[in-house]
Amino acid sequence: MTSTLPLEDTSTRVVRAACAHDCPDACAMLVTVENEVVTGVRGDPEHPFTQGGLCAKVNDLEKHVYHKDRVLHPLRRVGPKGSGQFERISWDEAVAEICSRFSSIVDEYGAEAIMPTSYLGNEGILNGLNVMDPFMHRLGATITERTFCTSTRGSAYVRTMGPAVTDPESIVHARYIIAWGHNMLTSNLHLWPFVAKARKRGAKLVVIDPYASRTARRADWHIRIRPGTDGALALGMINVIIAEGLVDTEYVDNHTVGFSELAARAADFPPERVEELTGIPADDIRTLAREYATTQPAVIRVGTAVENHPQGGQAFRAIFSLPALVGAWRYPGGGTHELSLFGFPVNFDRLSRVDLIKPGTRVVNGMQLGRVLTGEVELDPPIKALMVCNSNPVITYPEQNKTIAGLKRDDLFTVVSDHFITDTARFADIVLPATTITEHFDVNFSWGHLYIAINNQAIKPVGEAVSNVELFRRLAAGMGFDDDPWFTLSDEEMAEQSLDWSAPQLAGISLEGLKKTGWARLALPGPDEAPYADGGFPTVDGRVALAVHDDFDSVAPVFRQGYTEMQGDRPSPSVPDYVEQPVDDRYPLRMITPRGHHFISSQYANMDRQLRGEGGQHVTLHPDDAAGRGLSAGDRAEVFNERGCIPVEVLLDEGVMPGVAVVPYGFWTDGASSVSALISGDANDLGRGPRYSAATVEIRIASA
Ligand SMILES: Nc1nc2c(c(=O)[nH]1)N[C@H]1C(S)=C(S)[C@@H](COP(=O)(O)OP(=O)(O)OC[C@H]3O[C@@H](n4cnc5c(=O)[nH]c(N)nc54)[C@H](O)[C@@H]3O)O[C@H]1N2
Ligand SMILES: Nc1nc2c(c(=O)[nH]1)N[C@H]1C(S)=C(S)[C@@H](COP(=O)(O)OP(=O)(O)OC[C@H]3O[C@@H](n4cnc5c(=O)[nH]c(N)nc54)[C@H](O)[C@@H]3O)O[C@H]1N2
Ligand code: SF4
Ligand SMILES: [Mo]
């Protein structure tokens, strides 16, 4: 299935593009170009998932492209670190300076003194996750693990079901939909019409969230949960399902392993105990379990927030056990529709050029960037150069105060490639201008649907911006790495190598064809099918693993990100467990950090319209928690813990679970601290994921 929309070709043209944000919707986009200027963007009306609309972030992308603050040429720092004072330099000067600094650091300290960090500012297959890897591996730089998002969820998912793929569009058939820690209307907007269709046919939408998110406000039932206790809720549901005889025994017998062990664990989680742990009334837990088990097809759609806790991995393992217990996989629409990216035959190892990794190269975790740069994590050799691309560590990594202290080091050479002088780029020695999606070519997968898309280049780069791929071609030439053909591949040659075009999912799809049609559907089971109705999961034995007896060191290659096994996870119990976490009396509020409706992580938080849409940095509290602290709506206050203190405006909402502080992330610091200053860089229990929603805090009226 592909688009047939006719395109004009005059001085006004429409270019088939694809949004490369780290967003499950991966929209197919039509970019209007008039006299070589982007004048508008819209969603492709023929794309079955995009359905003609984009979103509150991207609707006026042209303003982002031509924003007055865009970095248009390479810059060299002239003031103190962080002062934001730069001078213009040429690309030749920038490349020469970077290569000479890198070379002298390699000579003096060894290549591991250079550290790359990148994430998903751009998710394109060419310009995204792996774009720095070949250059850095060839150099021999320290390897930076990128477990910021979905490493935990993905590891739990794969250990339970293998890389199973269903079509998220099949949710139209569901009769019971649980959005579990997932604010669909903000972060997966294009799934909403499918949910709306299911609801029109009588489906019930239940949202499990500590506060009344946009989606919770539109749900049939909002269940408020104490953050980080989802594992207990899932085990409580399993307890009820077993106790009330609602298990699909035939499905469990034929298509799962480990039921009796899971049942023994769940016996420790009767609803009354789970009420104490989660704050959800025991009768609601019973009702939820009964309705979920008996209203088939039932689907659970999770978000990432559940992983952002010390036991995020266990929680996801317990949640992912549920569909098999009630036989939800039997029906089109039933089960869970996550991580469709497993359906895309991307050659991640090739893109990353894992073959270039020098054996024994050390690996550090990106979440601990601040600890590494400040020497709290002692490294020999220490990090002497940092290169950042597709990422904004000051805002999106934990322990902001340490990150900033590290970036201030005069003996650290920092290079940042970005569109803007972000809070991270402010500390750079060299800033490099990056193209936006309108200015380069790419191919996109999706983690929320089954359409591959092409991003045709719509306009020439603005100013002297270059794509990430071109940036590393230039640096590779500067370092003399271009004896390896990878570093001179054209974008399209790289695209040919980046996917396994002969894979059955891509039958009938070619790069040439995609350039014309914009997008195409993978040849995988469709929305009216139930691919696991008779089991056959892509696990070792074809069964859902309710219990696992090997260790947890290996996860799907995409989460290994090409270079390393996930070693060092804490030993995982064979069946998921939940252990209550102590809360520090000095900081009794549990802080969650949902994302902005008008931002994508930290992007667009510098745009007027989007910022107006979010307001400034705020905290939303239950009125009782505010009253107990003498706080009123509109007060200027400070949210703090042992790690930091951030200025906020107080908002009140009865829909927030008492004891919870809702502090959205993404806002730029404006010279103060922001939410990541309060968050620990410790890893959680699986896939070495983050703890973004696990900080506890206190709040007081602002001193000045
Ligand atoms: N407190 C808190 N922090 C979180 C989370 C949370 O829930 N709470 N969630 C985490 C999650 S889920 C994620 S995925 C991460 C995201 O973390 P990041 O990937 O770091 O976040 P972004 O803000 O999307 O992008 C970073 C930068 O990439 C730049 N960029 C975009 N396109 C390009 C390009 O083509 N080339 C170059 N060179 N630069 C480009 C953008 O301008 C932006 O400054 O944040 C994590 N941080
Ligand atoms: N508009 C917009 N869309 C985005 C992004 C963005 O920044 N802005 N980011 C993109 C990225 S990188 C990602 S990973 C996805 C993530 O999008 P989602 O998966 O939806 O994740 P979050 O917004 O982190 O959290 C979803 C909901 O979980 C709730 N929550 C927080 N802690 C807990 C908890 O302990 N238990 C439960 N049950 N709920 C909890 C939050 O209050 C929030 O409403 O969105 C993508 N889409
Ligand atoms: S950010 Fe997401 S919803 Fe918005 S245009 Fe991009 S892919 Fe679509
Ligand atoms: Mo994410």
CSV table of C-alpha atoms in Angstrom, one decimal, residues 360-578:
chain,number,residue,atom,x,y,z
A,360,GLY,CA,38.3,-4.2,25.2
A,361,THR,CA,37.3,-0.6,24.5
A,362,ARG,CA,35.7,0.7,27.7
A,363,VAL,CA,32.0,1.4,28.0
A,364,VAL,CA,30.5,4.1,30.2
A,365,ASN,CA,26.8,4.8,30.6
A,366,GLY,CA,25.6,8.1,29.2
A,367,MET,CA,23.3,8.7,32.1
A,368,GLN,CA,26.4,9.1,34.2
A,369,LEU,CA,27.9,11.8,32.0
A,370,GLY,CA,28.1,14.3,34.9
A,371,ARG,CA,29.8,11.7,37.2
A,372,VAL,CA,32.3,10.9,34.5
A,373,LEU,CA,33.1,14.5,33.6
A,374,THR,CA,33.6,15.5,37.2
A,375,GLY,CA,35.7,12.5,38.0
A,376,GLU,CA,33.2,11.1,40.5
A,377,VAL,CA,33.4,8.0,38.3
A,378,GLU,CA,37.1,7.7,38.1
A,379,LEU,CA,38.4,6.8,34.6
A,380,ASP,CA,41.9,6.2,33.4
A,381,PRO,CA,42.5,8.0,31.1
A,382,PRO,CA,40.0,10.7,32.2
A,383,ILE,CA,37.7,12.2,29.6
A,384,LYS,CA,39.5,15.1,27.8
A,385,ALA,CA,37.1,15.6,24.9
A,386,LEU,CA,33.4,15.3,24.6
A,387,MET,CA,31.5,15.3,21.3
A,388,VAL,CA,27.7,15.8,21.4
A,389,CYS,CA,25.4,15.2,18.5
A,390,ASN,CA,21.6,14.7,18.4
A,391,SER,CA,21.4,15.3,22.1
A,392,ASN,CA,21.0,17.9,24.8
A,393,PRO,CA,22.6,16.3,27.9
A,394,VAL,CA,22.2,19.3,30.2
A,395,ILE,CA,18.4,19.0,29.9
A,396,THR,CA,17.8,15.4,29.1
A,397,TYR,CA,20.4,13.5,31.2
A,398,PRO,CA,20.1,13.1,35.0
A,399,GLU,CA,22.3,15.0,37.6
A,400,GLN,CA,22.3,18.3,35.7
A,401,ASN,CA,24.5,20.1,38.3
A,402,LYS,CA,27.3,17.5,37.7
A,403,THR,CA,26.9,17.7,34.0
A,404,ILE,CA,27.3,21.4,34.1
A,405,ALA,CA,30.2,21.3,36.5
A,406,GLY,CA,31.9,18.8,34.1
A,407,LEU,CA,31.2,20.9,31.0
A,408,LYS,CA,32.8,23.9,32.8
A,409,ARG,CA,36.1,22.2,33.0
A,410,ASP,CA,38.7,24.3,31.2
A,411,ASP,CA,40.7,21.2,30.3
A,412,LEU,CA,37.7,19.6,28.5
A,413,PHE,CA,37.4,20.1,24.8
A,414,THR,CA,33.7,20.0,23.9
A,415,VAL,CA,32.2,19.9,20.4
A,416,VAL,CA,28.4,20.2,19.9
A,417,SER,CA,26.5,19.8,16.7
A,418,ASP,CA,23.0,21.2,16.9
A,419,HIS,CA,20.4,23.6,15.5
A,420,PHE,CA,20.6,26.0,18.3
A,421,ILE,CA,22.8,27.2,21.2
A,422,THR,CA,21.1,24.8,23.6
A,423,ASP,CA,22.0,24.7,27.3
A,424,THR,CA,24.6,22.1,26.3
A,425,ALA,CA,26.0,24.0,23.3
A,426,ARG,CA,26.6,27.1,25.5
A,427,PHE,CA,29.5,25.2,27.1
A,428,ALA,CA,31.0,24.1,23.8
A,429,ASP,CA,34.4,25.0,22.5
A,430,ILE,CA,33.2,24.4,18.9
A,431,VAL,CA,29.6,24.5,17.8
A,432,LEU,CA,28.7,23.0,14.5
A,433,PRO,CA,25.5,23.9,12.5
A,434,ALA,CA,23.2,20.9,11.8
A,435,THR,CA,20.5,20.6,9.2
A,436,THR,CA,16.8,20.0,10.0
A,437,ILE,CA,14.9,17.3,8.2
A,438,THR,CA,13.9,19.7,5.4
A,439,GLU,CA,17.6,20.1,4.5
A,440,HIS,CA,18.8,16.5,4.3
A,441,PHE,CA,17.8,13.0,3.1
A,442,ASP,CA,17.0,10.0,5.3
A,443,VAL,CA,14.9,6.9,5.7
A,444,ASN,CA,12.8,6.4,8.8
A,445,PHE,CA,11.5,3.4,10.7
A,446,SER,CA,8.8,3.7,13.4
A,447,TRP,CA,8.3,2.3,16.8
A,448,GLY,CA,4.6,2.9,16.7
A,449,HIS,CA,3.4,1.7,13.3
A,450,LEU,CA,4.4,-0.4,10.4
A,451,TYR,CA,5.2,2.1,7.6
A,452,ILE,CA,8.7,2.8,6.4
A,453,ALA,CA,9.1,6.4,5.1
A,454,ILE,CA,11.6,8.4,3.1
A,455,ASN,CA,12.6,11.9,3.9
A,456,ASN,CA,13.5,13.6,0.6
A,457,GLN,CA,15.5,16.7,0.9
A,458,ALA,CA,13.2,19.7,0.4
A,459,ILE,CA,15.6,22.7,0.4
A,460,LYS,CA,19.4,23.4,0.4
A,461,PRO,CA,20.9,23.6,3.9
A,462,VAL,CA,20.2,26.9,5.6
A,463,GLY,CA,23.4,28.8,6.1
A,464,GLU,CA,26.4,26.4,6.3
A,465,ALA,CA,24.5,23.7,8.1
A,466,VAL,CA,25.4,20.1,7.3
A,467,SER,CA,23.7,16.8,8.0
A,468,ASN,CA,25.1,14.6,10.7
A,469,VAL,CA,26.2,12.1,8.0
A,470,GLU,CA,28.1,14.8,6.2
A,471,LEU,CA,29.6,16.1,9.4
A,472,PHE,CA,31.2,12.7,10.0
A,473,ARG,CA,32.3,12.4,6.4
A,474,ARG,CA,34.2,15.7,6.9
A,475,LEU,CA,35.7,14.7,10.2
A,476,ALA,CA,36.6,11.3,8.8
A,477,ALA,CA,38.4,13.0,5.9
A,478,GLY,CA,40.2,15.3,8.4
A,479,MET,CA,41.4,12.3,10.4
A,480,GLY,CA,42.4,10.4,7.3
A,481,PHE,CA,39.8,7.7,8.0
A,482,ASP,CA,38.5,7.9,4.4
A,483,ASP,CA,40.5,4.8,3.4
A,484,ASP,CA,37.5,3.0,4.7
A,485,PRO,CA,34.8,3.3,2.0
A,486,TRP,CA,32.0,3.8,4.6
A,487,PHE,CA,33.2,7.3,5.2
A,488,THR,CA,32.8,8.3,1.6
A,489,LEU,CA,29.4,6.7,1.0
A,490,SER,CA,26.7,9.0,-0.4
A,491,ASP,CA,23.5,9.2,1.7
A,492,GLU,CA,21.7,6.9,-0.7
A,493,GLU,CA,24.5,4.4,-0.8
A,494,MET,CA,24.4,4.3,3.0
A,495,ALA,CA,20.7,3.9,2.9
A,496,GLU,CA,21.1,0.9,0.6
A,497,GLN,CA,23.4,-0.7,3.2
A,498,SER,CA,21.4,0.3,6.2
A,499,LEU,CA,18.4,-1.9,5.6
A,500,ASP,CA,18.1,-5.5,4.5
A,501,TRP,CA,16.2,-4.7,1.4
A,502,SER,CA,15.8,-8.4,0.6
A,503,ALA,CA,14.0,-9.1,3.9
A,504,PRO,CA,10.4,-10.4,3.4
A,505,GLN,CA,8.9,-7.4,5.2
A,506,LEU,CA,10.3,-5.2,2.4
A,507,ALA,CA,9.0,-7.3,-0.4
A,508,GLY,CA,8.2,-5.0,-3.3
A,509,ILE,CA,9.7,-1.9,-1.6
A,510,SER,CA,12.9,-0.2,-2.9
A,511,LEU,CA,14.7,3.0,-2.1
A,512,GLU,CA,13.9,4.3,-5.6
A,513,GLY,CA,10.3,3.5,-5.2
A,514,LEU,CA,10.1,5.1,-1.8
A,515,LYS,CA,11.6,8.3,-3.0
A,516,LYS,CA,8.5,8.7,-5.2
A,517,THR,CA,5.8,7.3,-3.0
A,518,GLY,CA,7.2,8.6,0.3
A,519,TRP,CA,6.2,5.6,2.4
A,520,ALA,CA,5.2,2.0,2.2
A,521,ARG,CA,3.6,-0.5,4.5
A,522,LEU,CA,5.8,-3.4,5.7
A,523,ALA,CA,4.6,-6.8,4.6
A,524,LEU,CA,3.6,-8.0,8.1
A,525,PRO,CA,0.3,-9.2,9.6
A,526,GLY,CA,-2.4,-6.5,9.3
A,527,PRO,CA,-4.8,-4.9,11.7
A,528,ASP,CA,-7.4,-7.6,11.3
A,529,GLU,CA,-5.0,-10.4,12.2
A,530,ALA,CA,-3.9,-11.9,15.5
A,531,PRO,CA,-0.4,-13.1,14.8
A,532,TYR,CA,0.0,-14.9,18.1
A,533,ALA,CA,-3.4,-16.4,18.4
A,534,ASP,CA,-1.8,-19.8,18.3
A,535,GLY,CA,1.4,-18.8,20.1
A,536,GLY,CA,4.5,-19.0,18.0
A,537,PHE,CA,6.2,-16.1,19.7
A,538,PRO,CA,9.7,-15.2,18.5
A,539,THR,CA,11.2,-16.7,21.7
A,540,VAL,CA,13.5,-19.7,22.0
A,541,ASP,CA,10.6,-22.1,22.6
A,542,GLY,CA,7.8,-20.1,20.9
A,543,ARG,CA,6.3,-19.4,24.3
A,544,VAL,CA,5.7,-16.4,26.5
A,545,ALA,CA,8.2,-16.4,29.3
A,546,LEU,CA,6.3,-15.8,32.5
A,547,ALA,CA,9.5,-17.0,34.3
A,548,VAL,CA,13.1,-16.8,33.0
A,549,HIS,CA,15.9,-18.9,34.3
A,550,ASP,CA,18.9,-17.7,32.4
A,551,ASP,CA,20.6,-14.4,33.3
A,552,PHE,CA,19.5,-11.2,31.9
A,553,ASP,CA,22.6,-10.2,30.0
A,554,SER,CA,21.3,-10.4,26.5
A,555,VAL,CA,18.7,-8.3,24.9
A,556,ALA,CA,17.6,-7.6,21.3
A,557,PRO,CA,20.4,-6.2,19.2
A,558,VAL,CA,18.7,-2.8,18.8
A,559,PHE,CA,18.9,-2.2,22.5
A,560,ARG,CA,22.4,-3.4,22.6
A,561,GLN,CA,22.9,-0.7,20.1
A,562,GLY,CA,25.4,-2.7,18.2
A,563,TYR,CA,28.3,-2.7,20.6
A,564,THR,CA,27.8,-4.4,23.9
A,565,GLU,CA,25.8,-7.0,25.8
A,566,MET,CA,23.9,-5.5,28.6
A,567,GLN,CA,26.2,-6.7,31.3
A,568,GLY,CA,26.0,-5.7,34.9
A,569,ASP,CA,22.3,-5.7,35.3
A,570,ARG,CA,21.3,-6.6,38.8
A,571,PRO,CA,20.4,-10.3,39.1
A,572,SER,CA,16.8,-10.5,38.1
A,573,PRO,CA,14.4,-12.8,39.9
A,574,SER,CA,13.0,-15.5,37.7
A,575,VAL,CA,9.5,-14.1,38.0
A,576,PRO,CA,8.9,-10.4,38.5
A,577,ASP,CA,8.7,-9.1,42.0
A,578,TYR,CA,7.9,-5.8,43.7
